[in-house]
């Protein structure tokens, strides 16, 4: 459960932390049971009447997870495989551990071969992951191009939030949060500072009206900061994008702390043929115009968890991943 493994499996560690906080907030304040999010989360709530089942076994070679489709190594019983093909392929890597588990001597040449095979496998996985990242980047740019050139008629799209409320979709696709950063950079010359998973909202932003997910942008010409807060929307079949709750700028500074205010959406400036991207650009342009530069010594109130310092904690019950 190292940072590298988490990133390979789930993406950036900071994004994993973001999702953990977002899902955790739903458990702490669960949405209505009959809402889309409520129905989804109900699958993971603890039910004392349901008998726990052992964790499924995974193949040591290909990683496939199966409750009963994987068989343990007949010699050491420490690893499992989904097929004889995977077991034969993984044998050079597993052999030193297998011999050691049975109390047998492990020859140096066996260790050397295992290390060589392990390195070859790591290089192969690294190449595959790089190809997947390139594929994802290409897909992102394709989605961005579609969004930039979509018809203005698509502006009236709606979906459920986690509580079942219908809200307008301002930014489509599952990469919508990254899309805002891209738009800010290309069209408004704003720099992305960080994605936000705010446990506490900055001064001036009402926690009863707005959630914690968002993105922090900055005007590099004058150090003015902008916060965009949003909600993830989804249909019953999956994610569809974001609803922008509000765009905020620093209104004033009180005793060394920033006080934020929401910039109203500039609907009067929207043209009849503006699509969703054009409207978002105008919204960010207005925020950039209204944003006031603040000294770096000012506390912006953006206490973002960021990348966690992950650590493994050994206990008598096993080793656990600690996220401080």
Coordinates of C-alpha atoms in Angstrom, one line a residue:
X1 CA 0.0 0.0 0.0
X2 CA 2.8 2.4 -0.9
X3 CA 2.2 5.8 -2.5
X4 CA 3.5 4.3 -5.8
X5 CA 1.0 1.4 -5.7
X6 CA -1.9 3.6 -4.7
X7 CA -1.1 5.9 -7.6
X8 CA -0.8 3.0 -10.1
X9 CA -4.1 1.6 -8.9
X10 CA -6.2 4.6 -8.3
X11 CA -4.5 7.7 -9.6
X12 CA -2.8 10.6 -7.8
X13 CA -2.6 10.1 -4.0
X14 CA -4.1 13.6 -3.4
X15 CA -7.1 12.5 -5.5
X16 CA -7.5 9.4 -3.5
X17 CA -7.5 11.5 -0.3
X18 CA -10.1 13.8 -2.0
X19 CA -12.4 10.9 -2.7
X20 CA -11.9 9.4 0.8
X21 CA -13.0 12.6 2.4
X22 CA -15.9 13.0 0.0
X23 CA -17.2 9.5 0.5
X24 CA -16.5 9.8 4.3
X25 CA -18.7 12.9 4.5
X26 CA -21.6 11.0 2.9
X27 CA -21.3 8.3 5.6
X28 CA -21.1 11.0 8.4
X29 CA -24.1 12.8 6.9
X30 CA -25.8 10.2 4.7
X31 CA -28.0 11.4 1.8
X32 CA -31.6 10.2 1.5
X33 CA -31.9 6.5 1.1
X34 CA -34.1 6.9 -2.0
X35 CA -31.6 9.2 -3.7
X36 CA -29.0 7.9 -6.2
X37 CA -26.1 8.4 -3.8
X38 CA -28.1 6.9 -0.9
X39 CA -28.8 3.7 -2.8
X40 CA -25.2 3.4 -3.7
X41 CA -23.8 4.0 -0.2
X42 CA -26.3 1.6 1.3
X43 CA -24.4 -1.2 -0.2
X44 CA -21.4 -0.4 2.0
X45 CA -23.1 0.4 5.3
X46 CA -22.4 -2.0 8.2
X47 CA -25.2 -4.5 8.8
X48 CA -24.7 -6.6 11.9
X49 CA -27.1 -9.2 10.5
X50 CA -24.9 -9.9 7.6
X51 CA -22.2 -12.5 8.3
X52 CA -18.7 -11.4 7.2
X53 CA -16.9 -13.3 4.5
X54 CA -13.2 -13.9 4.1
X55 CA -11.4 -11.5 1.8
X56 CA -11.2 -12.8 -1.7
X57 CA -7.9 -14.2 -3.0
X58 CA -5.9 -12.6 -5.8
X59 CA -3.6 -14.1 -8.4
X60 CA 0.0 -13.3 -7.5
X61 CA 0.8 -13.0 -11.3
X62 CA -2.0 -11.2 -13.0
X63 CA -3.8 -9.7 -9.9
X64 CA -7.2 -11.0 -10.8
X65 CA -9.4 -11.3 -7.7
X66 CA -11.7 -14.2 -7.1
X67 CA -13.5 -15.7 -4.1
X68 CA -13.0 -19.3 -5.2
X69 CA -11.3 -19.2 -8.6
X70 CA -7.7 -18.9 -7.2
X71 CA -5.8 -21.9 -5.8
X72 CA -2.9 -21.6 -3.4
X73 CA 0.6 -22.8 -4.2
X74 CA 0.5 -26.4 -3.1
X75 CA 4.0 -26.3 -1.7
X76 CA 4.0 -23.2 0.6
X77 CA 0.4 -22.1 0.7
X78 CA 1.5 -18.4 0.8
X79 CA 0.3 -17.2 -2.6
X80 CA -2.6 -18.1 -5.0
X81 CA -3.0 -18.3 -8.8
X82 CA -6.0 -18.1 -11.0
X83 CA -4.5 -20.7 -13.5
X84 CA -1.6 -23.0 -14.1
X85 CA -0.4 -20.6 -16.8
X86 CA 0.0 -17.8 -14.3
X87 CA 1.6 -20.1 -11.7
X88 CA 4.2 -21.3 -14.2
X89 CA 4.9 -17.7 -15.3
X90 CA 5.3 -16.5 -11.8
X91 CA 7.4 -19.4 -10.5
X92 CA 10.9 -17.9 -11.1
X93 CA 9.8 -14.9 -9.0
X94 CA 8.0 -16.9 -6.3
X95 CA 10.6 -19.7 -6.1
X96 CA 13.0 -18.1 -3.5
X97 CA 10.0 -17.3 -1.2
X98 CA 8.6 -20.7 -1.7
X99 CA 11.8 -22.5 -0.7
X100 CA 12.4 -20.2 2.3
X101 CA 8.8 -20.7 3.5
X102 CA 9.5 -24.5 3.5
X103 CA 12.8 -24.0 5.5
X104 CA 14.9 -24.9 2.5
X105 CA 18.2 -23.3 1.3
X106 CA 17.8 -20.8 -1.5
X107 CA 20.6 -20.9 -4.1
X108 CA 22.2 -17.6 -5.2
X109 CA 21.4 -18.3 -8.8
X110 CA 17.7 -18.7 -7.9
X111 CA 17.7 -15.4 -6.1
X112 CA 19.5 -13.7 -9.0
X113 CA 17.0 -15.1 -11.5
X114 CA 14.0 -14.0 -9.4
X115 CA 15.4 -10.5 -9.1
X116 CA 15.9 -10.3 -12.9
X117 CA 12.4 -11.6 -13.6
X118 CA 10.9 -9.2 -11.1
X119 CA 12.7 -6.3 -12.7
X120 CA 11.4 -7.4 -16.2
X121 CA 7.9 -7.6 -14.8
X122 CA 8.2 -4.1 -13.2
X123 CA 9.5 -2.6 -16.4
X124 CA 6.6 -4.2 -18.3
X125 CA 4.1 -2.9 -15.8
X126 CA 5.7 0.6 -16.0
X127 CA 5.5 0.6 -19.8
X128 CA 1.8 -0.5 -19.6
X129 CA 1.0 2.2 -17.1
X130 CA 2.6 4.8 -19.2
X131 CA 0.6 3.7 -22.2
X132 CA -2.6 3.9 -20.0
X133 CA -1.6 7.4 -18.9
X134 CA -1.1 8.5 -22.5
X135 CA -4.4 7.0 -23.4
X136 CA -6.1 8.8 -20.6
X137 CA -4.5 12.1 -21.6
X138 CA -5.6 11.6 -25.2
X139 CA -9.2 10.9 -24.0
X140 CA -9.1 14.0 -21.8
X141 CA -8.2 16.2 -24.8
X142 CA -10.9 14.6 -27.0
X143 CA -13.4 15.3 -24.2
X144 CA -12.1 18.9 -23.9
X145 CA -12.4 19.4 -27.7
X146 CA -16.0 18.1 -27.7
X147 CA -16.8 20.4 -24.7
X148 CA -15.2 23.4 -26.4
X149 CA -17.1 22.9 -29.6
X150 CA -20.5 21.7 -28.3
X151 CA -23.7 23.4 -29.2
X152 CA -25.2 26.1 -27.0
X153 CA -28.3 24.0 -26.8
X154 CA -26.5 21.5 -24.5
X155 CA -26.3 24.1 -21.8
X156 CA -29.6 22.9 -20.3
X157 CA -28.5 19.5 -19.0
X158 CA -29.4 18.3 -15.5
X159 CA -28.5 15.4 -13.2
X160 CA -28.8 14.3 -9.5
X161 CA -26.4 15.4 -6.8
X162 CA -25.6 13.1 -3.9
X163 CA -28.8 14.0 -2.1
X164 CA -31.0 13.4 -5.1
X165 CA -31.5 17.1 -6.0
X166 CA -31.5 18.0 -9.7
X167 CA -28.8 20.5 -10.6
X168 CA -27.5 21.9 -13.8
X169 CA -24.4 20.3 -15.3
X170 CA -21.9 23.1 -16.0
X171 CA -18.9 20.9 -16.9
X172 CA -19.3 17.4 -18.4
X173 CA -17.2 14.2 -18.2
X174 CA -15.5 12.5 -15.2
X175 CA -12.5 14.7 -15.6
X176 CA -14.5 17.8 -15.1
X177 CA -12.5 19.1 -12.2
X178 CA -9.3 18.9 -14.2
X179 CA -11.2 20.5 -17.1
X180 CA -11.8 23.7 -15.0
X181 CA -8.0 24.0 -14.4
X182 CA -7.4 23.6 -18.1
X183 CA -10.0 26.2 -19.0
X184 CA -8.5 28.6 -16.5
X185 CA -5.0 28.2 -17.9
X186 CA -5.9 28.4 -21.6
X187 CA -8.6 31.0 -21.7
X188 CA -8.1 33.2 -18.6
X189 CA -4.4 32.8 -17.8
X190 CA -5.1 31.5 -14.4
X191 CA -2.7 29.0 -12.8
X192 CA -4.1 25.9 -11.0
X193 CA -2.8 25.8 -7.4
X194 CA -4.4 22.6 -6.2
X195 CA -7.5 20.5 -6.1
X196 CA -9.5 21.1 -2.9
X197 CA -10.9 18.7 -0.3
X198 CA -11.8 21.2 2.4
X199 CA -12.7 19.9 5.8
X200 CA -13.4 23.5 6.8
X201 CA -14.5 26.3 4.5
X202 CA -12.5 29.6 4.4
X203 CA -14.0 32.6 6.2
X204 CA -16.9 34.1 4.4
X205 CA -18.1 30.9 2.7
X206 CA -21.2 29.5 4.3
X207 CA -20.7 25.8 5.1
X208 CA -24.5 25.2 5.1
X209 CA -24.7 26.3 1.4
X210 CA -21.5 24.9 -0.1
X211 CA -19.5 21.7 0.0
X212 CA -15.8 21.1 0.3
X213 CA -14.8 19.8 -3.2
X214 CA -13.2 22.4 -5.5
X215 CA -10.2 23.9 -7.2
X216 CA -7.9 26.8 -6.2
X217 CA -6.7 29.0 -9.0
X218 CA -4.3 32.0 -9.0
X219 CA -3.6 35.0 -11.2
X220 CA 0.2 34.8 -11.5
X221 CA 0.4 38.5 -12.4
X222 CA -0.7 39.7 -9.0
X223 CA -1.1 36.7 -6.6
X224 CA -4.9 37.0 -6.5
X225 CA -6.6 33.8 -5.6
X226 CA -9.9 32.3 -6.8
X227 CA -11.8 29.3 -5.4
X228 CA -14.2 27.3 -7.5
X229 CA -16.5 25.0 -5.4
X230 CA -18.5 22.4 -7.1
X231 CA -20.7 19.3 -6.7
X232 CA -20.3 16.0 -8.5
X233 CA -23.4 15.0 -10.4
X234 CA -24.3 11.6 -11.7
X235 CA -27.1 9.7 -13.3
X236 CA -28.2 6.3 -12.2
X237 CA -25.8 4.8 -14.7
X238 CA -22.6 6.7 -13.7
X239 CA -20.9 10.1 -13.4
X240 CA -21.7 12.9 -15.7
X241 CA -19.9 16.0 -14.5
X242 CA -19.9 18.9 -12.2
X243 CA -22.3 21.6 -11.0
X244 CA -20.5 24.8 -10.0
X245 CA -21.8 26.0 -6.7
X246 CA -19.9 29.2 -6.8
X247 CA -16.7 31.1 -7.6
X248 CA -15.2 33.0 -4.7
X249 CA -12.5 35.7 -4.4
X250 CA -11.0 37.5 -1.4
X251 CA -13.1 40.5 -0.4
X252 CA -11.0 41.8 2.4
X253 CA -8.4 40.9 5.0
X254 CA -9.3 40.8 8.7
X255 CA -6.5 40.4 11.3
X256 CA -4.3 38.6 8.8
X257 CA -7.0 36.3 7.6
X258 CA -8.7 36.5 4.2
X259 CA -12.5 37.0 4.0
X260 CA -14.1 35.5 0.8
X261 CA -17.2 36.4 -1.1
X262 CA -19.1 34.7 -3.9
X263 CA -19.0 36.3 -7.3
X264 CA -22.6 36.2 -8.9
X265 CA -22.7 34.4 -12.2
X266 CA -22.6 37.0 -15.0
X267 CA -25.8 35.7 -16.8
X268 CA -26.5 39.2 -18.3
X269 CA -23.2 38.9 -20.3
X270 CA -24.0 35.5 -21.8
X271 CA -24.7 35.6 -25.6
X272 CA -27.5 33.4 -27.0
X273 CA -25.0 31.3 -28.8
X274 CA -22.6 30.8 -25.8
X275 CA -22.1 27.2 -24.9
X276 CA -21.2 25.9 -21.5
X277 CA -17.5 26.5 -21.9
X278 CA -18.0 30.1 -23.1
X279 CA -20.2 30.8 -20.0
X280 CA -17.6 29.3 -17.7
X281 CA -14.8 31.4 -19.3
X282 CA -16.9 34.6 -18.7
X283 CA -17.5 33.6 -15.1
X284 CA -13.8 33.1 -14.5
X285 CA -12.9 36.3 -16.3
X286 CA -15.2 38.2 -14.0
X287 CA -13.7 36.5 -11.0
X288 CA -10.2 37.4 -12.2
X289 CA -11.3 41.0 -12.6
X290 CA -12.8 41.2 -9.1
X291 CA -10.1 39.2 -7.3
X292 CA -7.8 41.3 -5.1
X293 CA -4.1 40.5 -4.6
X294 CA -3.1 39.6 -1.1
X295 CA 0.3 39.4 0.5
X296 CA 1.7 35.9 0.9
X297 CA 1.6 36.4 4.7
X298 CA -2.2 36.5 4.7
X299 CA -3.9 33.3 5.9
X300 CA -6.3 32.3 3.0
X301 CA -8.1 29.8 5.2
X302 CA -7.5 27.1 2.6
X303 CA -6.6 24.2 4.9
X304 CA -6.4 21.5 2.3
X305 CA -5.3 18.0 3.4
X306 CA -3.3 17.6 0.2
X307 CA -1.2 14.5 -0.2
X308 CA -1.3 12.4 2.9
X309 CA 1.9 11.1 4.5
X310 CA 1.0 7.4 4.2
X311 CA 2.6 5.0 6.6
X312 CA 2.2 1.3 7.5
X313 CA 1.4 0.6 11.1
X314 CA 2.1 -3.0 12.4
X315 CA -0.3 -4.2 15.0
X316 CA -1.1 -7.6 16.6
X317 CA -4.0 -7.9 14.2
X318 CA -2.0 -7.1 11.1
X319 CA -0.5 -4.2 9.2
X320 CA -2.7 -1.2 8.6
X321 CA -2.4 1.8 6.3
X322 CA -2.3 5.0 8.3
X323 CA -3.6 8.2 6.6
X324 CA -2.9 11.1 9.1

